[in-house]
Tab-separated table of C-alpha atoms in Angstrom:
chain	number	residue	atom	x	y	z
Q	1	MET	CA	0.000	0.000	0.000
Q	2	TYR	CA	1.360	3.402	-0.988
Q	3	ALA	CA	0.818	6.867	0.514
Q	4	ILE	CA	1.441	9.367	-2.281
Q	5	VAL	CA	2.103	12.725	-0.648
Q	6	ASP	CA	2.638	16.392	-1.339
Q	7	ILE	CA	3.010	19.251	1.145
Q	8	GLU	CA	3.294	23.025	1.038
Q	9	THR	CA	5.487	24.840	3.559
Q	10	THR	CA	6.613	28.267	4.776
Q	11	GLY	CA	10.127	27.694	3.450
Q	12	GLY	CA	12.737	25.354	2.054
Q	13	TYR	CA	13.973	23.212	4.931
Q	14	ALA	CA	12.393	21.443	7.877
Q	15	GLU	CA	14.642	22.751	10.634
Q	16	ASN	CA	13.344	26.325	10.450
Q	17	HIS	CA	10.010	26.090	8.619
Q	18	ARG	CA	6.503	24.637	9.042
Q	19	ILE	CA	3.896	22.833	6.936
Q	20	THR	CA	0.918	24.809	5.582
Q	21	GLU	CA	-0.899	22.110	3.582
Q	22	VAL	CA	-0.901	18.301	3.306
Q	23	ALA	CA	-2.433	16.003	0.685
Q	24	ILE	CA	-2.237	12.196	0.897
Q	25	TYR	CA	-3.505	9.708	-1.694
Q	26	HIS	CA	-3.701	6.024	-0.713
Q	27	HIS	CA	-2.916	3.761	-3.652
Q	28	ASP	CA	-2.857	-0.037	-3.857
Q	29	GLY	CA	-0.685	-0.203	-6.966
Q	30	VAL	CA	-3.731	-0.249	-9.223
Q	31	GLN	CA	-5.951	2.616	-8.154
Q	32	ILE	CA	-6.602	5.304	-5.532
Q	33	THR	CA	-8.353	3.880	-2.479
Q	34	ALA	CA	-8.651	6.952	-0.210
Q	35	THR	CA	-7.639	10.623	0.015
Q	36	PHE	CA	-6.834	13.144	2.730
Q	37	GLN	CA	-6.230	16.885	2.396
Q	38	THR	CA	-6.066	19.821	4.784
Q	39	LEU	CA	-4.673	23.314	5.151
Q	40	ILE	CA	-2.597	23.760	8.312
Q	41	ASN	CA	-2.053	26.841	10.439
Q	42	PRO	CA	1.758	27.034	10.832
Q	43	GLY	CA	1.561	29.451	13.751
Q	44	ARG	CA	3.477	32.136	11.872
Q	45	ASN	CA	3.047	34.481	8.935
Q	46	ILE	CA	3.446	32.932	5.503
Q	47	PRO	CA	6.171	34.804	3.543
Q	48	PHE	CA	4.958	36.799	0.559
Q	49	TYR	CA	7.179	34.892	-1.877
Q	50	ILE	CA	5.589	31.627	-0.705
Q	51	THR	CA	2.131	33.132	-1.216
Q	52	GLY	CA	3.229	34.180	-4.690
Q	53	LEU	CA	4.183	30.582	-5.456
Q	54	THR	CA	1.310	28.674	-3.816
Q	55	GLY	CA	-1.469	31.217	-3.415
Q	56	ILE	CA	-1.735	30.282	0.282
Q	57	THR	CA	-1.972	33.394	2.471
Q	58	THR	CA	-1.695	33.848	6.213
Q	59	GLU	CA	-5.379	34.771	6.314
Q	60	MET	CA	-6.365	31.541	4.523
Q	61	VAL	CA	-4.939	29.329	7.283
Q	62	LEU	CA	-6.001	31.330	10.357
Q	63	ASP	CA	-9.026	29.084	10.986
Q	64	SER	CA	-7.264	25.871	9.880
Q	65	PRO	CA	-6.067	23.274	12.408
Q	66	THR	CA	-2.474	23.364	13.675
Q	67	PHE	CA	-0.305	20.386	12.880
Q	68	GLU	CA	-0.571	19.275	16.516
Q	69	GLU	CA	-4.351	19.052	16.113
Q	70	VAL	CA	-4.172	16.757	13.070
Q	71	ALA	CA	-0.900	14.938	13.845
Q	72	SER	CA	-2.595	11.717	14.977
Q	73	GLU	CA	-4.766	11.584	11.871
Q	74	ILE	CA	-1.807	12.243	9.558
Q	75	PHE	CA	0.193	9.557	11.357
Q	76	GLN	CA	-2.632	7.050	10.769
Q	77	GLN	CA	-2.772	8.049	7.108
Q	78	LEU	CA	0.966	7.330	6.677
Q	79	ASP	CA	1.675	4.525	9.134
Q	80	GLY	CA	2.467	1.153	7.540
Q	81	LYS	CA	2.494	2.476	3.980
Q	82	ILE	CA	5.279	3.082	1.492
Q	83	PHE	CA	5.894	6.829	1.283
Q	84	VAL	CA	5.889	8.200	-2.284
Q	85	ALA	CA	6.604	11.814	-3.277
Q	86	HIS	CA	8.277	13.877	-5.963
Q	87	ASN	CA	11.627	14.686	-4.292
Q	88	ALA	CA	10.623	12.446	-1.390
Q	89	HIS	CA	13.329	13.615	1.010
Q	90	PHE	CA	11.832	17.111	1.167
Q	91	ASP	CA	8.296	16.047	2.099
Q	92	TYR	CA	9.498	13.194	4.323
Q	93	SER	CA	11.866	15.424	6.357
Q	94	PHE	CA	9.098	17.949	7.123
Q	95	LEU	CA	6.523	15.332	8.099
Q	96	LYS	CA	8.974	13.337	10.206
Q	97	LYS	CA	10.081	16.431	12.136
Q	98	GLU	CA	6.491	17.592	12.730
Q	99	LEU	CA	5.311	14.113	13.783
Q	100	GLU	CA	8.278	13.626	16.110
Q	101	GLY	CA	7.441	16.960	17.727
Q	102	CYS	CA	3.966	15.586	18.466
Q	103	GLY	CA	5.264	12.331	19.952
Q	104	HIS	CA	4.820	10.046	16.926
Q	105	ASN	CA	7.790	7.835	16.066
Q	106	TRP	CA	7.173	7.447	12.333
Q	107	GLN	CA	9.443	5.696	9.865
Q	108	SER	CA	8.640	4.497	6.384
Q	109	LYS	CA	10.194	3.066	3.277
Q	110	LYS	CA	10.410	5.800	0.652
Q	111	LEU	CA	10.138	6.073	-3.097
Q	112	CYS	CA	11.174	9.248	-4.918
Q	113	THR	CA	9.426	9.741	-8.267
Q	114	VAL	CA	12.257	12.025	-9.428
Q	115	ARG	CA	14.869	9.305	-9.007
Q	116	LEU	CA	12.595	6.563	-10.325
Q	117	SER	CA	11.691	8.630	-13.400
Q	118	ARG	CA	15.355	9.129	-14.238
Q	119	LYS	CA	15.875	5.355	-14.242
Q	120	ILE	CA	12.594	4.173	-15.801
Q	121	ILE	CA	12.108	7.047	-18.293
Q	122	PRO	CA	15.672	8.252	-19.060
Q	123	GLY	CA	16.634	11.063	-21.410
Q	124	LEU	CA	13.998	13.687	-20.587
Q	125	ARG	CA	14.883	17.381	-20.618
Q	126	SER	CA	13.881	17.898	-16.992
Q	127	TYR	CA	12.461	15.856	-14.142
Q	128	SER	CA	10.721	18.621	-12.227
Q	129	LEU	CA	7.085	17.754	-11.633
Q	130	GLY	CA	5.838	20.321	-14.142
Q	131	SER	CA	8.218	19.271	-16.915
Q	132	LEU	CA	7.790	15.561	-16.245
Q	133	ALA	CA	3.997	15.853	-16.298
Q	134	GLU	CA	4.159	17.751	-19.589
Q	135	SER	CA	6.441	15.091	-21.108
Q	136	LEU	CA	4.032	12.333	-20.024
Q	137	GLY	CA	0.886	14.155	-21.158
Q	138	ILE	CA	-0.352	14.696	-17.588
Q	139	GLU	CA	-2.356	17.833	-16.880
Q	140	ILE	CA	-1.794	19.338	-13.417
Q	141	GLN	CA	-4.802	21.008	-11.871
Q	142	ASN	CA	-4.061	23.563	-9.151
Q	143	ARG	CA	-0.248	23.609	-9.560
Q	144	HIS	CA	1.844	24.308	-6.420
Q	145	ARG	CA	-1.013	23.314	-4.140
Q	146	ALA	CA	-0.667	20.082	-2.197
Q	147	ASP	CA	-3.763	18.387	-3.609
Q	148	GLY	CA	-3.015	19.307	-7.233
Q	149	ASP	CA	0.621	18.272	-7.087
Q	150	ALA	CA	-0.167	15.052	-5.181
Q	151	ALA	CA	-2.778	14.102	-7.794
Q	152	ALA	CA	-0.212	14.674	-10.556
Q	153	THR	CA	2.349	12.594	-8.651
Q	154	VAL	CA	-0.209	9.762	-8.508
Q	155	LYS	CA	-0.479	9.801	-12.306
Q	156	VAL	CA	3.316	9.909	-12.689
Q	157	PHE	CA	3.682	6.988	-10.277
Q	158	GLU	CA	1.064	4.947	-12.124
Q	159	GLN	CA	3.028	5.385	-15.360
Q	160	LEU	CA	6.226	4.353	-13.569
Q	161	LEU	CA	4.506	1.207	-12.283
Q	162	ARG	CA	3.447	0.302	-15.833
Q	163	ARG	CA	6.847	1.032	-17.411
Q	164	ASP	CA	9.045	-0.546	-14.737
Q	165	HIS	CA	10.146	-3.602	-16.720
Q	166	ASP	CA	13.531	-3.880	-14.930
Q	167	GLY	CA	12.219	-3.882	-11.364
Q	168	GLN	CA	13.630	-0.463	-10.426
Q	169	ILE	CA	10.898	0.136	-7.839
Q	170	VAL	CA	11.657	-3.130	-6.045
Q	171	LYS	CA	15.385	-2.298	-6.078
Q	172	ALA	CA	14.726	1.150	-4.631
Q	173	LEU	CA	12.734	-0.359	-1.773
Q	174	LYS	CA	15.563	-2.604	-0.625
Q	175	ARG	CA	16.629	-1.563	2.870
Q	176	ASN	CA	20.252	-0.890	1.935
Q	177	SER	CA	19.773	0.594	-1.508
Q	178	GLY	CA	20.658	4.085	-0.304
Q	179	GLU	CA	18.508	5.582	-3.040
Q	180	THR	CA	16.232	7.603	-0.805
Q	181	ILE	CA	18.959	9.479	1.091
Q	182	LEU	CA	20.649	10.781	-2.063
Q	183	PRO	CA	19.781	14.077	-3.807
Q	184	PRO	CA	17.107	13.434	-6.459
Q	185	ASN	CA	19.327	14.353	-9.433
Q	186	LEU	CA	22.468	12.507	-8.329
Q	187	PRO	CA	23.001	9.138	-10.035
Q	188	LYS	CA	23.571	6.396	-7.478
Q	189	GLU	CA	26.423	5.158	-9.657
Q	190	ASP	CA	28.314	8.408	-8.916
Q	191	PHE	CA	27.920	7.793	-5.203
Q	192	ASP	CA	28.868	4.109	-5.423
Q	193	LYS	CA	32.187	4.981	-7.112
Q	194	LEU	CA	33.320	7.299	-4.299
Q	195	PRO	CA	36.456	6.155	-2.423
Q	196	ALA	CA	36.700	5.697	1.341
Q	197	LEU	CA	39.944	7.711	1.353
Q	198	PRO	CA	41.132	11.227	2.345
Q	199	GLY	CA	40.598	13.994	-0.165
Q	200	VAL	CA	38.587	16.924	-1.426
Q	201	TYR	CA	35.200	16.498	-3.108
Q	202	TYR	CA	33.155	18.753	-5.369
Q	203	PHE	CA	29.376	18.983	-5.845
Q	204	LEU	CA	28.464	20.095	-9.374
Q	205	ASN	CA	25.175	21.379	-10.791
Q	206	SER	CA	23.573	20.447	-14.117
Q	207	ARG	CA	25.907	22.831	-16.001
Q	208	GLY	CA	29.040	21.362	-14.407
Q	209	ASP	CA	29.613	24.364	-12.138
Q	210	VAL	CA	31.101	23.613	-8.713
Q	211	ILE	CA	28.567	24.662	-6.056
Q	212	TYR	CA	30.257	23.178	-2.976
Q	213	VAL	CA	33.742	22.019	-1.997
Q	214	GLY	CA	34.397	19.824	1.037
Q	215	LYS	CA	37.203	17.766	2.555
Q	216	ALA	CA	37.170	14.434	4.347
Q	217	LEU	CA	39.300	11.641	5.788
Q	218	ASN	CA	36.753	9.267	4.231
Q	219	ILE	CA	35.117	10.864	1.192
Q	220	LYS	CA	32.309	8.333	0.811
Q	221	LYS	CA	31.365	8.332	4.492
Q	222	ARG	CA	31.443	12.124	4.689
Q	223	ILE	CA	29.220	12.595	1.647
Q	224	ALA	CA	26.752	9.991	2.900
Q	225	GLY	CA	26.640	11.942	6.158
Q	226	HIS	CA	25.556	15.077	4.307
Q	227	PHE	CA	22.384	13.354	3.186
Q	228	SER	CA	21.501	11.301	6.259
Q	229	GLY	CA	18.527	12.197	8.418
Q	230	ASP	CA	20.829	13.639	11.086
Q	231	ALA	CA	22.331	16.287	8.792
Q	232	ARG	CA	19.479	18.743	9.069
Q	233	GLU	CA	21.388	21.620	7.458
Q	234	TRP	CA	21.687	19.483	4.310
Q	235	SER	CA	17.950	18.950	4.213
Q	236	ARG	CA	17.663	22.325	2.532
Q	237	SER	CA	16.058	21.326	-0.721
Q	238	LYS	CA	17.732	24.014	-2.782
Q	239	ILE	CA	21.244	22.592	-2.573
Q	240	ARG	CA	20.042	18.972	-2.711
Q	241	ASN	CA	18.129	19.608	-5.911
Q	242	GLU	CA	21.104	21.335	-7.547
Q	243	ILE	CA	23.554	18.460	-7.049
Q	244	HIS	CA	23.829	16.490	-10.295
Q	245	HIS	CA	27.381	15.111	-10.096
Q	246	ILE	CA	30.261	14.566	-7.663
Q	247	SER	CA	33.976	14.671	-8.426
Q	248	TYR	CA	36.918	14.339	-6.071
Q	249	GLU	CA	40.691	14.573	-5.705
Q	250	LEU	CA	42.616	12.281	-3.386
Q	251	THR	CA	45.130	13.907	-1.023
Q	252	GLY	CA	46.472	11.013	1.037
Q	253	ASN	CA	46.075	12.769	4.385
Q	254	GLU	CA	44.144	15.373	6.339
Q	255	LEU	CA	46.632	18.280	6.126
Q	256	ILE	CA	46.727	18.372	2.332
Q	257	ALA	CA	42.948	17.913	2.211
Q	258	LEU	CA	42.559	20.971	4.455
Q	259	ILE	CA	45.025	23.017	2.389
Q	260	LEU	CA	43.500	22.024	-0.953
Q	261	GLU	CA	39.952	22.674	0.270
Q	262	SER	CA	40.901	26.196	1.372
Q	263	GLN	CA	42.690	26.902	-1.917
Q	264	GLU	CA	39.834	25.548	-4.034
Q	265	ILE	CA	37.232	27.623	-2.214
Q	266	ARG	CA	39.300	30.765	-2.869
Q	267	ARG	CA	39.739	29.742	-6.519
Q	268	LEU	CA	36.160	28.687	-7.294
Q	269	TRP	CA	34.038	30.657	-4.780
Q	270	PRO	CA	31.291	27.969	-4.646
Q	271	LYS	CA	27.871	29.399	-3.825
Q	272	TYR	CA	27.227	27.084	-0.842
Q	273	ASN	CA	30.590	27.369	0.951
Q	274	GLN	CA	29.357	30.055	3.315
Q	275	ALA	CA	31.877	29.380	6.096
Q	276	GLN	CA	34.976	30.165	3.989
Q	277	LYS	CA	33.356	32.117	1.187
Q	278	PHE	CA	34.170	35.514	2.606
Q	279	LYS	CA	37.729	36.611	2.127
Q	280	THR	CA	39.826	36.627	5.284
Q	281	GLU	CA	41.209	40.036	6.138
Q	282	GLU	CA	45.000	40.154	5.917
Q	283	TRP	CA	47.456	42.810	7.009
Q	284	GLY	CA	50.907	43.278	5.561
Q	285	ILE	CA	54.152	45.214	5.950
Q	286	PHE	CA	54.924	47.213	2.807
Q	287	GLU	CA	58.095	49.054	1.786
Q	288	TYR	CA	58.401	52.221	-0.313
Q	289	GLU	CA	60.835	55.089	-0.930
Q	290	ASP	CA	59.874	58.663	-0.064
Q	291	GLN	CA	60.738	61.813	-2.027
Q	292	ASN	CA	63.957	62.282	-0.044
Q	293	GLY	CA	65.235	58.798	-0.867
Q	294	TYR	CA	64.520	57.175	2.502
Q	295	ARG	CA	63.123	53.633	2.345
Q	296	ARG	CA	60.141	53.381	4.654
Q	297	PHE	CA	57.662	50.844	6.034
Q	298	SER	CA	53.890	50.952	6.345
Q	299	VAL	CA	51.336	48.541	7.808
Q	300	ASN	CA	48.189	48.227	5.682
Q	301	LEU	CA	45.466	45.854	4.574
Q	302	VAL	CA	46.589	43.470	1.840
Q	303	MET	CA	44.601	44.268	-1.286
Q	304	LYS	CA	44.367	42.262	-4.499
Q	305	GLY	CA	47.481	42.768	-6.622
Q	306	THR	CA	49.666	44.104	-3.792
Q	307	ARG	CA	52.838	42.337	-2.620
Q	308	PRO	CA	53.602	42.817	1.070
Q	309	LEU	CA	56.992	41.915	2.508
Q	310	GLN	CA	55.223	39.868	5.175
Q	311	ARG	CA	51.584	38.891	5.808
Q	312	PHE	CA	49.734	38.769	9.130
Q	313	ARG	CA	46.305	37.743	10.410
Q	314	ASN	CA	45.611	41.149	11.976
Q	315	LYS	CA	47.018	44.626	12.374
Q	316	SER	CA	48.194	44.030	15.930
Q	317	GLU	CA	50.333	41.076	14.863
Q	318	ALA	CA	51.922	43.141	12.084
Q	319	TRP	CA	52.653	46.092	14.381
Q	320	ASN	CA	54.216	43.897	17.068
Q	321	PHE	CA	56.462	42.225	14.491
Q	322	LEU	CA	57.537	45.562	13.007
Q	323	TRP	CA	58.242	47.095	16.425
Q	324	GLN	CA	60.628	44.220	17.154
Q	325	LYS	CA	62.430	44.846	13.866
Q	326	VAL	CA	62.619	48.589	14.454
Q	327	ARG	CA	64.319	47.992	17.798
Q	328	GLU	CA	66.557	45.204	16.442
Q	329	PHE	CA	67.895	47.273	13.523
Q	330	ASP	CA	67.767	50.680	15.180
Q	331	LEU	CA	65.237	52.112	12.747
Q	332	CYS	CA	63.087	55.206	13.022
Q	333	PRO	CA	59.514	54.517	14.276
Q	334	LYS	CA	58.211	57.534	12.353
Q	335	LEU	CA	59.652	56.329	9.035
Q	336	SER	CA	58.364	52.850	9.822
Q	337	GLY	CA	54.773	54.026	10.108
Q	338	LEU	CA	54.581	53.186	13.811
Q	339	GLN	CA	54.195	56.762	15.042
Q	340	VAL	CA	50.771	58.007	14.048
Q	341	ALA	CA	50.968	61.332	15.876
Q	342	LYS	CA	52.256	64.303	13.922
Q	343	GLY	CA	55.362	66.228	14.880
Q	344	LEU	CA	58.856	65.157	15.849
Q	345	CYS	CA	59.738	61.488	16.167
Q	346	PHE	CA	59.273	60.459	19.807
Q	347	ASP	CA	62.506	58.435	19.750
Q	348	TYR	CA	64.439	61.388	18.293
Q	349	GLN	CA	63.225	63.627	21.080
Q	350	ALA	CA	64.340	60.978	23.577
Q	351	GLY	CA	67.745	60.655	21.928
Q	352	ASP	CA	67.085	57.098	20.718
Q	353	CYS	CA	66.774	57.825	16.969
Q	354	HIS	CA	69.618	58.642	14.560
Q	355	GLY	CA	67.517	61.358	12.975
Q	356	ALA	CA	66.685	59.992	9.549
Q	357	CYS	CA	63.197	61.439	10.020
Q	358	MET	CA	64.815	64.886	10.506
Q	359	GLY	CA	67.323	64.554	7.662
Q	360	VAL	CA	70.195	64.317	10.157
Q	361	GLU	CA	71.151	60.771	9.097
Q	362	SER	CA	71.683	60.331	5.354
Q	363	ALA	CA	69.311	58.195	3.311
Q	364	LYS	CA	72.214	56.041	2.111
Q	365	LYS	CA	73.321	55.169	5.644
Q	366	TYR	CA	69.782	54.612	6.927
Q	367	ASN	CA	68.770	52.469	3.946
Q	368	LYS	CA	71.587	49.994	4.616
Q	369	ARG	CA	69.909	49.060	7.893
Q	370	ILE	CA	66.525	48.845	6.130
Q	371	VAL	CA	67.973	46.321	3.642
Q	372	LYS	CA	69.327	44.138	6.473
Q	373	CYS	CA	65.967	44.361	8.228
Q	374	ILE	CA	64.059	43.196	5.128
Q	375	GLN	CA	66.506	40.308	4.643
Q	376	SER	CA	65.802	39.169	8.189
Q	377	PHE	CA	62.066	38.870	7.521
Q	378	GLN	CA	62.533	35.519	5.805
Q	379	GLU	CA	65.515	34.397	7.873
Q	380	ASP	CA	63.598	34.132	11.133
Q	381	GLY	CA	61.600	31.006	10.310
Q	382	GLU	CA	62.820	27.453	9.818
Q	383	SER	CA	62.689	25.608	6.521
Q	384	VAL	CA	60.912	22.298	7.041
Q	385	ALA	CA	59.261	19.512	5.077
Q	386	ILE	CA	56.131	17.903	6.520
Q	387	ILE	CA	56.171	14.327	5.233
Q	388	GLY	CA	52.888	12.398	5.348
Q	389	LYS	CA	50.926	9.581	3.726
Q	390	GLY	CA	50.551	9.677	-0.044
Q	391	ARG	CA	47.598	8.832	-2.244
Q	392	ASN	CA	48.791	5.222	-2.502
Q	393	ILE	CA	51.347	2.966	-0.841
Q	394	GLU	CA	53.979	3.845	-3.440
Q	395	GLU	CA	54.212	7.530	-2.550
Q	396	GLN	CA	54.448	10.053	0.264
Q	397	SER	CA	53.196	13.630	0.499
Q	398	LEU	CA	55.250	16.743	1.087
Q	399	VAL	CA	54.262	20.148	2.455
Q	400	LEU	CA	57.144	22.605	2.146
Q	401	VAL	CA	57.777	25.568	4.457
Q	402	GLU	CA	60.685	27.818	3.523
Q	403	ARG	CA	62.011	30.216	6.159
Q	404	GLY	CA	58.717	30.126	7.986
Q	405	ALA	CA	56.531	30.672	4.893
Q	406	TYR	CA	54.339	28.037	3.232
Q	407	VAL	CA	55.542	27.237	-0.305
Q	408	GLY	CA	53.247	24.464	-1.575
Q	409	PHE	CA	52.551	20.742	-1.478
Q	410	GLY	CA	53.237	17.744	-3.694
Q	411	PHE	CA	53.859	14.005	-3.805
Q	412	PHE	CA	57.021	11.948	-4.311
Q	413	ASP	CA	58.054	8.312	-4.641
Q	414	ARG	CA	58.474	6.541	-1.309
Q	415	GLN	CA	61.965	5.430	-2.352
Q	416	ALA	CA	63.144	9.017	-2.930
Q	417	ALA	CA	64.858	11.080	-0.226
Q	418	ILE	CA	64.142	14.644	0.876
Q	419	SER	CA	67.484	15.884	2.198
Q	420	ASP	CA	67.588	19.603	1.414
Q	421	LEU	CA	65.562	22.540	0.128
Q	422	GLU	CA	66.587	22.014	-3.475
Q	423	SER	CA	65.345	18.426	-3.570
Q	424	ALA	CA	62.122	19.372	-1.771
Q	425	ARG	CA	61.337	22.217	-4.183
Q	426	THR	CA	61.295	19.846	-7.174
Q	427	TYR	CA	58.235	18.019	-5.822
Q	428	VAL	CA	55.932	20.866	-4.827
Q	429	LYS	CA	53.635	23.074	-6.836
Q	430	ARG	CA	53.954	26.612	-5.531
Q	431	SER	CA	50.824	28.335	-4.248
Q	432	VAL	CA	49.805	31.406	-2.251
Q	433	GLU	CA	50.130	31.393	1.529
Q	434	THR	CA	46.834	32.607	2.991
Q	435	PRO	CA	46.209	33.153	6.723
Q	436	THR	CA	44.093	29.969	6.778
Q	437	VAL	CA	46.816	27.859	5.160
Q	438	LYS	CA	49.529	29.477	7.281
Q	439	ASN	CA	47.686	28.560	10.482
Q	440	LEU	CA	47.041	24.994	9.269
Q	441	VAL	CA	50.651	24.360	8.378
Q	442	HIS	CA	52.108	25.838	11.550
Q	443	SER	CA	49.663	23.865	13.690
Q	444	TYR	CA	50.991	20.668	12.061
Q	445	ILE	CA	54.603	21.724	12.634
Q	446	THR	CA	53.954	21.990	16.370
Q	447	ASN	CA	51.659	18.923	16.416
Q	448	PRO	CA	52.454	16.651	13.420
Q	449	ARG	CA	49.535	14.208	14.052
Q	450	GLY	CA	51.232	11.225	12.452
Q	451	ALA	CA	53.307	13.189	9.924
Q	452	GLU	CA	57.081	13.645	10.073
Q	453	VAL	CA	58.574	17.147	10.270
Q	454	VAL	CA	62.031	17.287	8.686
Q	455	VAL	CA	64.187	20.408	9.202
Q	456	LEU	CA	65.952	21.318	5.939
């Protein structure tokens, strides 16, 4: 016995939204045996864009029952039946959350008519309910209302039952098929081919555009976790419906997966990578020559196209570093951009400055100390190679840090030796050191977590 269902809601995902209408058609595989339909008062205003789509207004549902008032009846309508819906995960996640909130422990086998249609009727332009119905000659009455869409889904399902010569419906109902947890447009074959290894994975839309980048120690397990019932943030139908393909790149270990993920997000700017999508603010120390020939420092935000001598996570870190260098090389705080106040250099007044800011010390003499200071910027840090697991048993991975600055990562044959900087450089592809990558690498230097840190 099937329960063919459609719902309308106040928004796109169950965690933050409520149901406004439910329609359920009982079907015995041959014909409709019973129907149920009701508007539901969600206990909140219905957004105008939802009203524009469904025609359901806040005023329309004011006198309708709340979900709590009809929960027992809805549970009886669904209990013991195979749940069928177009994009079943969406409707199922809302109803399960609402029923659980009313004390009903409901679980059901599920069939998604989007996924089934792709297998039983391949090659159509689109598998949205409207397009699919048009392709199959099905007229939808009252589109974007629960009863109208549920009735159309019944007709789609009846055609699938008649055309299912390869037993796709039976296969989808098998307990371990995994079909119902996957996004409706993602071929199960794509998921089945995923490796249980460390790497970076990419979700692509129908045009092949990357819409999300993630990293994992076990790619297959991590992706399955996105679509399980516990991952409520991934129940948002918009991203689920946009995923058409998955690609991946193996990294061999967690550190390179973290680095590559960060780099790929900066390169691709995927629309659903909210956490790292916004550029991290960086501060840098810059050097320039003034009109009198004195080489000077300034601390400023790092903008696109600029090349700072050194990068920092915040302004305070940059200032502290520069103050140390000013003291170490006996430089002028005013010419180094560290004295904001106008007037004479504070150190000059105290007798601690050679007077370059006053023209007392020549530019030639002062600039010699500036050159030594700049050279020391890259001499302070160690050069190390972080050696870790490779993508297979024949290789190892390498993350190279040169004089405290991240250079890049690569892979090399397990039989090869990394003995000095020159040999290490041949294996890595150079890339930009961002604050995120810098922090990742330095955290592994202090706590290798299974990797080997080799000082070069």
